[in-house]
């Protein structure tokens, strides 16, 4: 039975799902050294934000297949290291959207009405109403940085509260922002005009310290900042100084440059600052959502099924995946075949997606072709996660072309690879029952059912040649299952594709090439 390590607190519903297929060990709060020691035992890890899955932990893992992050941000996982090792990283992109958005809105209202301090004051037996006069959010301007899932929900609620909405998101269209009721502006305008600024972006090199001394200098002295996204998007030292000097009116932070927040002068500030311990996703509903979402994906991957929200392989809706699955098999077979025809050391792979395959959902087909191409060299080390990165590291130049007008079959795929034995191409399609057919080799039309052992020849189309090859194979006790010849003109060049019941013995290729009229011969083993 596979083993799953749950190293952060996860809702029981997730543990129950995993327990159907695996032994589940819940060990929370382990130091990194302990994780490095025990990770070789595990096939899967399930985490929230506390566990940092570092390169060292990933390198120590010997059978880890999947890391499941019960939440959105995967910045606590070294995704490139996982990818290189072929480990799938999955998350729950939507499970805590509402929780995080509501936390940001709660922070905004709490800042406006000083709720945490007022509450503390009453609990301290005071009745101080003057100190806690607040401001309304109605008709104020909210600047939303990052108009994705959480930012959009914040926008919808803020709009209902009568706020004016500005947004900055370089990856969102004006039409989408219009639909949400936001005016898309550049960051400079947002900083200058907003009364409240709420951050809903991932932490990346571009977004690190996007709020710092320079940006704060552009803000209104009445501005309030809310960060329920990631620590480090705000420069905490610059923020502290700005709050002390009254350059802005307040800040509400759920996330910090270092978590848990250690010694920090932010703690010493008054009602202008609200701090929560990374609670954005901490609602009962969100924790059930993310636990189910991620546990189901871990279960599926352990059962050999694809994950629906992998961050390091092309994601696909399950329905789309169902349609694409036979094409993935086709692409892998063709990739494997063309890699062998090209003789390894492939420099370039041209992938031509034709007919229905020319749509944008077919990216995984490209990955499958690369997986097939590299499978001779890397065997089980290559998978859907690391195929693209392995191809890149080997310097394989991948060119994709899409042609929806080629309609010989509903969808077909042509791969051309240039390697040690020159440039070769194979085209394949699926028959009605999803059976794979090779429909051309080096542009010569054929109709071949690929089998484990195959022989390809390039020869002159002339009488007697097929018989000679047949006799030669017979003399080596190799049984021919089927044979196909493809030619463009009579007595010109032709290809012969033989499916064999037996592997070709050593030395036979050299004999085949000696047959008069044979120009080249290749073996392929699938
Ligand atoms: N405090 C908490 O507990 C939680 C925090 N989060 C964090 O909230 C953030 C947003 O999450 P979602 O809305 O689900 O993600 P999302 O992917 O739906 O949205 C992120 C948006 O940021 C935009 N973006 C990316 N780079 C940008 C840049 N340089 N400038 C401006 N916009 C940029 C993207 O175009 C996208 O629209 C993530 O960092 C996530 O980790 C999410 C859930 C809970
Ligand atoms: O697991 C948590 O509570 C943190 C959630 C979070 O930050 C995220 O989903 O990105």
Coordinates of C-alpha atoms and ligand atoms in Angstrom, one line a residue:
X1 CA 0.0 0.0 0.0
X2 CA 1.4 3.5 -0.8
X3 CA 2.2 5.8 2.0
X4 CA 1.1 9.4 2.4
X5 CA 2.7 11.9 4.8
X6 CA 0.4 14.6 6.0
X7 CA 2.8 17.2 7.5
X8 CA 0.4 20.1 8.3
X9 CA -3.1 20.1 9.9
X10 CA -5.6 19.0 7.3
X11 CA -9.3 18.5 7.7
X12 CA -10.2 14.9 8.6
X13 CA -12.3 14.6 5.4
X14 CA -9.1 14.6 3.4
X15 CA -7.4 12.0 5.5
X16 CA -10.5 9.8 5.1
X17 CA -10.2 10.0 1.3
X18 CA -6.5 9.2 1.3
X19 CA -7.0 6.3 3.7
X20 CA -9.1 4.5 1.0
X21 CA -6.0 3.9 -1.0
X22 CA -3.0 4.5 1.2
X23 CA -1.5 4.3 4.7
X24 CA -1.7 7.9 6.0
X25 CA 0.7 9.2 8.6
X26 CA -0.2 12.5 10.1
X27 CA 3.1 14.0 11.5
X28 CA 2.8 17.8 11.9
X29 CA 5.4 20.4 12.9
X30 CA 8.4 18.2 12.0
X31 CA 11.7 20.1 11.6
X32 CA 13.4 20.0 8.1
X33 CA 16.0 17.5 9.2
X34 CA 13.3 15.0 10.4
X35 CA 11.4 15.4 7.1
X36 CA 14.6 14.7 5.1
X37 CA 15.1 11.6 7.2
X38 CA 11.6 10.2 6.7
X39 CA 10.6 11.4 3.2
X40 CA 12.2 8.4 1.4
X41 CA 9.4 6.2 2.9
X42 CA 6.6 8.2 1.2
X43 CA 4.8 8.1 -2.1
X44 CA 2.9 11.4 -1.5
X45 CA 3.0 14.4 0.8
X46 CA 0.0 16.6 1.7
X47 CA 0.8 20.0 3.2
X48 CA -0.7 23.5 3.9
X49 CA 1.5 26.5 4.3
X50 CA 3.7 25.5 7.3
X51 CA 5.7 22.8 5.7
X52 CA 8.5 24.1 3.4
X53 CA 9.2 21.4 0.8
X54 CA 12.7 22.4 0.0
X55 CA 15.1 21.2 -2.7
X56 CA 16.9 19.1 0.1
X57 CA 13.6 17.4 1.0
X58 CA 12.8 16.7 -2.7
X59 CA 16.3 15.4 -3.3
X60 CA 16.0 13.0 -0.3
X61 CA 12.7 11.6 -1.6
X62 CA 13.2 8.4 -3.5
X63 CA 9.6 7.4 -4.3
X64 CA 7.6 10.6 -4.0
X65 CA 5.1 10.9 -6.8
X66 CA 3.0 13.9 -5.7
X67 CA 3.0 16.8 -3.4
X68 CA -0.4 18.2 -2.6
X69 CA -0.8 21.7 -1.3
X70 CA -4.2 22.2 0.4
X71 CA -4.5 25.8 -0.7
X72 CA -3.6 28.1 -3.6
X73 CA 0.0 29.4 -3.2
X74 CA 2.7 26.8 -3.9
X75 CA 5.6 29.2 -2.9
X76 CA 6.4 26.8 0.0
X77 CA 7.3 24.1 -2.5
X78 CA 10.4 24.1 -4.6
X79 CA 8.4 23.4 -7.8
X80 CA 11.3 23.5 -10.2
X81 CA 13.1 20.8 -8.1
X82 CA 10.0 18.7 -8.0
X83 CA 9.5 19.1 -11.7
X84 CA 13.0 18.0 -12.4
X85 CA 12.4 14.9 -10.4
X86 CA 9.1 14.1 -12.1
X87 CA 7.0 14.8 -9.0
X88 CA 3.6 16.3 -9.6
X89 CA 2.7 19.3 -7.6
X90 CA -1.0 19.9 -7.2
X91 CA -3.0 22.6 -5.4
X92 CA -6.6 23.6 -4.8
X93 CA -7.0 26.7 -6.9
X94 CA -10.5 27.6 -5.8
X95 CA -11.2 25.9 -2.5
X96 CA -10.3 28.9 -0.3
X97 CA -11.1 31.8 -2.7
X98 CA -14.2 32.9 -0.8
X99 CA -12.5 32.5 2.6
X100 CA -9.5 34.6 1.5
X101 CA -11.7 37.3 -0.1
X102 CA -13.9 37.6 3.0
X103 CA -10.9 37.9 5.2
X104 CA -9.5 40.8 3.1
X105 CA -13.0 42.5 3.3
X106 CA -13.1 41.8 7.0
X107 CA -9.7 43.4 7.4
X108 CA -10.8 46.4 5.4
X109 CA -13.9 47.0 7.5
X110 CA -12.0 46.3 10.8
X111 CA -9.4 48.9 9.8
X112 CA -12.1 51.4 9.0
X113 CA -14.0 50.9 12.2
X114 CA -11.0 50.0 14.6
X115 CA -12.9 46.9 15.6
X116 CA -10.0 44.9 17.1
X117 CA -8.9 47.8 19.3
X118 CA -12.4 48.8 20.3
X119 CA -13.2 45.2 21.2
X120 CA -10.0 45.0 23.3
X121 CA -10.9 48.3 25.0
X122 CA -14.4 47.1 26.1
X123 CA -12.9 43.8 27.3
X124 CA -10.5 45.9 29.4
X125 CA -13.6 47.5 31.1
X126 CA -13.5 50.8 29.2
X127 CA -16.2 52.6 27.3
X128 CA -14.3 54.9 25.0
X129 CA -16.3 56.0 22.1
X130 CA -14.3 59.0 21.0
X131 CA -11.1 57.1 20.2
X132 CA -12.8 54.8 17.8
X133 CA -14.5 57.1 15.3
X134 CA -14.1 55.4 12.0
X135 CA -14.5 56.0 8.3
X136 CA -17.0 54.6 5.8
X137 CA -16.0 52.6 2.8
X138 CA -19.1 53.7 0.9
X139 CA -18.1 55.9 -2.1
X140 CA -14.4 55.3 -1.3
X141 CA -12.0 54.0 -3.9
X142 CA -10.7 50.5 -3.6
X143 CA -7.5 49.7 -5.6
X144 CA -7.3 45.9 -6.2
X145 CA -3.9 44.6 -7.2
X146 CA -4.4 41.3 -8.9
X147 CA -7.9 40.7 -10.4
X148 CA -7.9 36.9 -10.3
X149 CA -10.2 34.7 -8.3
X150 CA -9.9 36.3 -4.9
X151 CA -9.5 39.9 -6.3
X152 CA -12.7 39.4 -8.4
X153 CA -14.7 38.3 -5.4
X154 CA -13.4 41.2 -3.3
X155 CA -14.5 43.5 -6.2
X156 CA -18.0 42.1 -6.4
X157 CA -18.6 42.5 -2.6
X158 CA -16.9 46.0 -2.5
X159 CA -19.1 47.1 -5.4
X160 CA -22.2 46.1 -3.6
X161 CA -21.0 48.2 -0.6
X162 CA -20.9 51.2 -3.0
X163 CA -17.1 51.4 -3.5
X164 CA -15.5 52.7 -6.6
X165 CA -13.1 50.1 -8.0
X166 CA -9.7 50.4 -9.6
X167 CA -7.6 47.4 -10.5
X168 CA -4.1 46.7 -11.7
X169 CA -3.5 43.3 -13.4
X170 CA -1.4 43.2 -16.5
X171 CA -2.8 39.8 -17.5
X172 CA -6.5 40.7 -17.4
X173 CA -8.3 42.2 -20.4
X174 CA -10.2 45.5 -20.2
X175 CA -13.4 43.6 -21.1
X176 CA -13.0 41.2 -18.1
X177 CA -12.3 44.2 -15.8
X178 CA -15.4 46.0 -17.1
X179 CA -17.5 42.9 -16.5
X180 CA -16.4 42.9 -12.9
X181 CA -17.0 46.6 -12.6
X182 CA -13.4 47.7 -12.3
X183 CA -11.4 50.4 -14.1
X184 CA -8.1 48.9 -15.1
X185 CA -5.4 51.4 -14.4
X186 CA -1.6 51.3 -14.1
X187 CA -0.1 50.8 -10.7
X188 CA 0.9 54.5 -10.4
X189 CA -2.7 55.7 -10.7
X190 CA -3.9 53.0 -8.4
X191 CA -1.4 54.1 -5.7
X192 CA -2.3 57.7 -6.1
X193 CA -6.1 57.4 -6.2
X194 CA -7.0 54.6 -3.9
X195 CA -8.3 55.0 -0.4
X196 CA -7.9 51.3 0.3
X197 CA -5.4 49.1 -1.5
X198 CA -5.8 45.3 -1.3
X199 CA -3.3 42.8 -2.7
X200 CA -4.3 39.6 -4.4
X201 CA -1.3 38.6 -6.4
X202 CA 1.2 35.7 -6.1
X203 CA 4.6 36.5 -4.7
X204 CA 7.0 36.5 -7.6
X205 CA 10.3 38.3 -8.3
X206 CA 8.1 41.0 -10.0
X207 CA 5.7 41.4 -7.1
X208 CA 8.3 41.3 -4.3
X209 CA 8.3 44.6 -2.5
X210 CA 5.8 46.1 -5.0
X211 CA 4.8 48.1 -1.9
X212 CA 7.8 49.9 -0.6
X213 CA 9.1 53.4 0.2
X214 CA 8.7 54.6 -3.4
X215 CA 5.1 53.3 -3.9
X216 CA 4.0 54.4 -0.4
X217 CA 5.2 58.0 -1.3
X218 CA 2.6 58.1 -4.0
X219 CA -0.3 57.2 -1.7
X220 CA -2.8 59.4 0.0
X221 CA -2.0 60.0 3.7
X222 CA -5.5 58.5 4.4
X223 CA -4.7 55.3 2.4
X224 CA -5.0 51.9 4.1
X225 CA -3.3 48.8 2.7
X226 CA -4.5 45.2 3.1
X227 CA -2.3 42.2 2.4
X228 CA -4.0 38.8 2.5
X229 CA -1.9 37.5 -0.4
X230 CA 1.7 36.8 0.5
X231 CA 4.4 38.1 2.8
X232 CA 7.2 39.9 1.0
X233 CA 4.9 41.7 -1.5
X234 CA 5.1 44.5 1.0
X235 CA 8.5 45.7 2.3
X236 CA 7.7 45.5 6.0
X237 CA 10.5 47.9 7.1
X238 CA 9.3 50.6 4.6
X239 CA 5.7 50.0 5.8
X240 CA 6.6 50.3 9.5
X241 CA 8.4 53.6 8.8
X242 CA 5.5 55.0 6.8
X243 CA 3.0 54.1 9.5
X244 CA 5.1 55.6 12.2
X245 CA 5.5 58.8 10.1
X246 CA 1.8 59.0 9.3
X247 CA 2.5 58.7 5.5
X248 CA -0.5 56.4 5.3
X249 CA -3.4 55.8 7.6
X250 CA -3.2 52.0 8.2
X251 CA -2.4 48.5 7.2
X252 CA -4.0 45.1 7.8
X253 CA -1.7 42.2 7.3
X254 CA -2.5 38.4 7.3
X255 CA 0.9 37.4 5.8
X256 CA 4.5 38.3 6.6
X257 CA 8.0 38.2 5.2
X258 CA 8.8 35.5 7.8
X259 CA 6.1 33.3 9.2
X260 CA 5.4 32.7 12.0
X261 CA 6.0 36.5 12.6
X262 CA 8.9 36.6 15.1
X263 CA 10.2 39.7 16.9
X264 CA 8.6 42.5 14.9
X265 CA 8.0 46.2 15.6
X266 CA 4.7 45.9 13.7
X267 CA 3.4 44.4 16.9
X268 CA 4.0 47.6 18.8
X269 CA 1.8 49.8 16.6
X270 CA -1.7 50.9 17.6
X271 CA -5.1 50.8 16.0
X272 CA -3.8 51.7 12.6
X273 CA -2.4 48.2 12.2
X274 CA -4.2 44.9 12.4
X275 CA -2.3 41.6 12.3
X276 CA -3.7 38.1 11.8
X277 CA -1.7 34.9 11.7
X278 CA -2.2 33.8 8.1
X279 CA -5.9 33.1 8.6
X280 CA -7.1 33.9 5.1
X281 CA -8.0 30.3 4.3
X282 CA -9.0 29.4 7.8
X283 CA -12.8 28.8 7.5
X284 CA -14.4 25.5 8.1
X285 CA -15.8 25.5 4.6
X286 CA -12.5 26.3 2.9
X287 CA -10.6 23.7 4.9
X288 CA -13.1 21.0 3.8
X289 CA -12.9 22.3 0.2
X290 CA -9.1 22.2 0.0
X291 CA -8.7 19.0 1.8
X292 CA -11.2 17.2 -0.5
X293 CA -9.8 18.8 -3.6
X294 CA -6.2 17.9 -2.9
X295 CA -6.8 14.5 -1.3
X296 CA -8.8 13.4 -4.3
X297 CA -6.0 14.4 -6.6
X298 CA -3.4 12.5 -4.5
X299 CA -5.7 9.5 -4.5
X300 CA -6.1 9.7 -8.3
X301 CA -2.3 10.0 -8.9
X302 CA -1.6 7.1 -6.6
X303 CA -4.1 5.1 -8.7
X304 CA -2.3 6.1 -11.9
X305 CA -4.9 8.6 -12.9
X306 CA -4.2 12.3 -13.9
X307 CA -4.5 15.1 -11.5
X308 CA -6.9 18.0 -12.3
X309 CA -5.0 20.9 -10.8
X310 CA -1.3 20.1 -11.4
X311 CA 0.8 23.2 -11.3
X312 CA 3.8 21.7 -13.1
X313 CA 2.0 19.8 -15.9
X314 CA -0.5 21.3 -18.4
X315 CA -3.9 21.3 -16.6
X316 CA -7.0 20.1 -18.3
X317 CA -10.7 19.9 -17.5
X318 CA -11.5 16.2 -16.8
X319 CA -13.8 16.1 -19.8
X320 CA -11.1 17.5 -22.1
X321 CA -8.6 15.0 -20.7
X322 CA -11.0 12.1 -21.5
X323 CA -11.1 13.2 -25.1
X324 CA -7.4 13.8 -25.3
X325 CA -6.2 10.6 -23.6
X326 CA -6.1 8.4 -26.7
X327 CA -4.1 11.2 -28.5
X328 CA -1.6 11.2 -25.6
X329 CA -1.0 7.5 -26.3
X330 CA -0.6 8.3 -30.0
X331 CA 1.8 11.2 -29.4
X332 CA 3.9 9.0 -27.0
X333 CA 4.1 6.2 -29.6
X334 CA 5.0 8.5 -32.4
X335 CA 7.6 10.3 -30.2
X336 CA 9.2 7.1 -29.3
X337 CA 9.2 5.9 -32.9
X338 CA 10.6 9.1 -34.5
X339 CA 13.3 9.3 -31.8
X340 CA 14.6 5.9 -32.8
X341 CA 14.3 6.6 -36.5
X342 CA 16.3 9.8 -36.0
X343 CA 19.0 7.7 -34.2
X344 CA 18.9 9.5 -30.8
X345 CA 20.8 12.7 -30.0
X346 CA 17.8 14.6 -31.3
X347 CA 18.4 18.3 -32.0
X348 CA 15.0 19.3 -33.0
X349 CA 11.4 18.0 -32.9
X350 CA 8.8 19.5 -35.2
X351 CA 5.3 18.7 -33.9
X352 CA 2.5 19.3 -36.3
X353 CA -1.0 19.2 -34.7
X354 CA -3.6 18.7 -37.4
X355 CA -7.5 18.8 -37.6
X356 CA -9.2 18.8 -34.1
X357 CA -5.8 18.5 -32.4
X358 CA -4.9 22.0 -33.6
X359 CA -7.0 23.6 -30.8
X360 CA -5.5 25.2 -27.7
X361 CA -6.4 22.4 -25.4
X362 CA -3.9 20.0 -27.0
X363 CA -0.7 21.2 -25.1
X364 CA -0.5 17.9 -23.2
X365 CA -0.2 16.1 -26.6
X366 CA 3.1 18.1 -27.1
X367 CA 4.3 17.0 -23.7
X368 CA 3.4 13.4 -24.5
X369 CA 5.3 13.5 -27.8
X370 CA 8.4 14.7 -25.8
X371 CA 7.9 12.0 -23.2
X372 CA 7.9 9.4 -26.0
X373 CA 10.9 10.9 -27.7
X374 CA 12.9 10.8 -24.5
X375 CA 11.7 7.5 -23.3
X376 CA 14.5 5.5 -24.9
X377 CA 17.1 7.6 -23.2
X378 CA 15.4 8.2 -19.8
X379 CA 13.0 5.2 -19.5
X380 CA 10.8 5.6 -16.4
X381 CA 12.7 8.8 -15.3
X382 CA 10.7 10.8 -17.9
X383 CA 7.1 11.6 -17.3
X384 CA 4.5 14.2 -18.1
X385 CA 5.9 16.5 -15.4
X386 CA 9.5 16.6 -16.4
X387 CA 9.4 15.9 -20.2
X388 CA 9.5 19.5 -21.3
X389 CA 12.2 20.5 -18.9
X390 CA 14.3 17.4 -19.8
X391 CA 13.9 18.2 -23.5
X392 CA 15.0 21.8 -22.9
X393 CA 18.0 20.8 -20.8
X394 CA 19.1 18.4 -23.7
X395 CA 18.9 21.4 -26.1
X396 CA 16.1 19.9 -28.2
X397 CA 14.5 22.7 -30.2
X398 CA 10.8 22.1 -30.2
X399 CA 8.7 23.7 -32.9
X400 CA 4.9 23.4 -32.8
X401 CA 2.7 24.0 -35.7
X402 CA -1.1 23.8 -35.8
X403 CA -3.2 23.2 -38.9
X404 CA -6.9 22.8 -38.3
X405 CA -7.5 22.5 -42.1
X406 CA -5.8 19.1 -42.5
X407 CA -8.8 16.8 -42.3
X408 CA -7.7 13.3 -43.5
X409 CA -8.7 12.2 -40.0
X410 CA -10.5 14.1 -37.2
X411 CA -7.2 14.7 -35.6
X412 CA -3.7 13.7 -36.7
X413 CA -0.2 14.3 -35.5
X414 CA 3.1 14.5 -37.5
X415 CA 6.4 14.4 -35.7
X416 CA 9.7 15.2 -37.5
X417 CA 12.9 14.7 -35.6
X418 CA 16.5 15.6 -36.6
X419 CA 19.1 13.4 -35.0
X420 CA 22.2 11.3 -35.5
X421 CA 20.6 9.5 -38.4
X422 CA 19.3 12.6 -40.1
X423 CA 15.7 13.9 -40.3
X424 CA 12.8 11.5 -40.1
X425 CA 9.1 12.0 -39.8
X426 CA 6.1 9.9 -38.8
X427 CA 2.4 10.8 -39.0
X428 CA -0.3 9.0 -37.0
X429 CA -4.0 9.2 -36.3
X430 CA -6.7 7.4 -34.4
X431 CA -9.2 5.1 -36.0
X432 CA -12.9 5.1 -34.9
X433 CA -12.2 2.8 -31.9
X434 CA -9.2 4.9 -30.9
X435 CA -6.8 2.4 -32.4
X436 CA -3.4 4.0 -33.3
X437 CA -2.5 4.0 -37.0
X438 CA 0.8 5.2 -38.5
X439 CA -0.3 6.9 -41.7
X440 CA 3.0 8.0 -43.2
X441 CA 6.7 7.5 -42.7
X442 CA 9.1 10.1 -44.1
X443 CA 6.1 11.4 -46.1
X444 CA 5.5 8.0 -47.7
X445 CA 1.9 6.9 -47.1
X446 CA 1.4 3.7 -45.1
X447 CA -1.3 2.2 -42.9
X448 CA 0.5 0.5 -40.0
X449 CA -0.7 -0.8 -36.7
X450 CA 2.4 -0.2 -34.5
X451 CA 3.8 -3.2 -32.7
X452 CA 6.6 -3.9 -30.2
X453 CA 9.2 -4.9 -32.8
X454 CA 9.4 -3.1 -36.2
X455 CA 11.7 -2.8 -39.1
X456 CA 11.7 0.2 -41.5
X457 CA 13.5 0.3 -44.8
X458 CA 14.0 2.9 -47.5
X459 CA 14.6 1.2 -50.8
X460 CA 14.1 1.4 -54.5
X461 CA 10.7 0.2 -55.6
X462 CA 11.8 -2.8 -57.8
X463 CA 10.8 -6.4 -58.3
X464 CA 12.1 -9.0 -55.8
X465 CA 13.2 -6.7 -53.0
X466 CA 10.4 -7.5 -50.6
X467 CA 10.9 -11.3 -51.1
X468 CA 14.7 -10.9 -50.4
X469 CA 14.0 -9.1 -47.1
X470 CA 11.4 -11.8 -46.2
X471 CA 13.9 -14.6 -46.8
X472 CA 16.6 -12.9 -44.9
X473 CA 14.4 -12.4 -41.9
X474 CA 13.3 -16.0 -42.2
X475 CA 16.9 -17.2 -42.2
X476 CA 17.3 -15.4 -38.9
X477 CA 14.1 -17.1 -37.6
X478 CA 12.2 -13.8 -37.4
X479 CA 8.5 -14.1 -38.0
X480 CA 6.8 -11.3 -39.9
X481 CA 3.3 -10.3 -38.5
X482 CA 2.5 -7.7 -41.2
X483 CA 4.2 -5.8 -44.0
X484 CA 3.3 -2.5 -45.7
X485 CA 5.0 -0.6 -48.5
X486 CA 4.5 3.0 -49.2
X487 CA 5.6 4.8 -52.3
X488 CA 4.9 8.0 -54.1
X489 CA 5.7 6.9 -57.7
X490 CA 6.1 3.5 -59.3
X491 CA 9.7 2.3 -59.3
X492 CA 10.8 5.4 -57.4
X493 CA 11.8 5.4 -53.7
X494 CA 9.6 3.5 -51.2
X495 CA 9.4 2.7 -47.6
X496 CA 8.7 -0.8 -46.1
X497 CA 7.4 -1.2 -42.6
X498 CA 7.4 -4.7 -41.1
X499 CA 5.8 -5.6 -37.8
X500 CA 7.7 -8.5 -36.4
X501 CA 6.8 -11.1 -33.8
X502 CA 10.4 -11.4 -32.6
X503 CA 13.1 -8.9 -31.8
X504 CA 15.7 -8.5 -34.5
X505 CA 18.9 -10.3 -33.7
X506 CA 22.2 -8.4 -33.6
X507 CA 23.9 -8.1 -37.0
X508 CA 20.8 -8.5 -39.1
X509 CA 20.5 -4.8 -39.9
X510 CA 24.0 -4.8 -41.5
X511 CA 22.8 -7.8 -43.7
X512 CA 19.6 -6.0 -44.7
X513 CA 21.5 -2.9 -45.8
X514 CA 23.6 -5.1 -48.1
X515 CA 20.5 -6.2 -50.1
X516 CA 20.7 -4.5 -53.5
X517 CA 18.2 -1.6 -53.8
X518 CA 18.0 -1.1 -50.0
X519 CA 19.1 2.4 -49.1
X520 CA 18.6 2.5 -45.4
X521 CA 17.2 0.3 -42.6
X522 CA 16.1 1.1 -39.1
X523 CA 14.7 -0.9 -36.2
X524 CA 12.2 0.4 -33.7
X525 CA 11.2 -1.2 -30.4
X526 CA 8.2 0.1 -28.6
Ligands
LIG1 N1 -4.0 34.5 3.1 C1 -4.3 33.3 2.8 O1 -4.5 32.5 3.6 C2 -4.5 33.1 1.3 C3 -3.7 33.7 0.4 N2 -3.9 33.4 -1.0 C4 -3.0 34.1 -1.9 O2 -3.8 35.0 -2.7 C5 -3.1 35.2 -3.9 C6 -4.2 35.3 -5.0 O3 -4.9 34.1 -5.1 P1 -5.9 33.9 -6.3 O4 -6.8 35.0 -6.5 O5 -6.6 32.6 -6.0 O6 -5.0 33.7 -7.5 P2 -5.3 34.0 -9.1 O7 -4.2 33.3 -9.8 O8 -6.7 33.6 -9.4 O9 -5.1 35.5 -9.2 C7 -3.8 36.2 -9.2 C8 -3.9 37.3 -10.1 O10 -2.7 38.1 -10.0 C9 -2.4 38.5 -11.3 N3 -1.0 38.9 -11.3 C10 0.1 38.1 -11.5 N4 1.3 38.8 -11.5 C11 0.9 40.1 -11.3 C12 1.6 41.3 -11.2 N5 2.9 41.3 -11.3 N6 0.9 42.4 -11.1 C13 -0.5 42.4 -10.9 N7 -1.2 41.3 -11.1 C14 -0.5 40.1 -11.2 C15 -2.8 37.4 -12.2 O11 -3.0 37.9 -13.5 C16 -4.1 36.9 -11.6 O12 -5.2 37.5 -12.2 C17 -2.1 34.1 -4.0 O13 -0.8 34.6 -3.7 C18 -2.5 33.2 -3.0 O14 -1.4 32.4 -2.5 C19 -4.8 32.6 -1.4 C20 -5.6 31.9 -0.5 C21 -5.5 32.1 0.9
LIG2 O1 -3.1 26.8 4.3 C1 -3.4 27.9 4.6 O2 -4.0 28.2 5.6 C2 -2.8 29.1 3.8 C3 -3.6 29.3 2.5 C4 -2.9 30.1 1.5 O3 -2.1 30.9 1.9 C5 -3.0 29.8 0.1 O4 -3.9 29.0 -0.2 O5 -2.3 30.3 -0.7

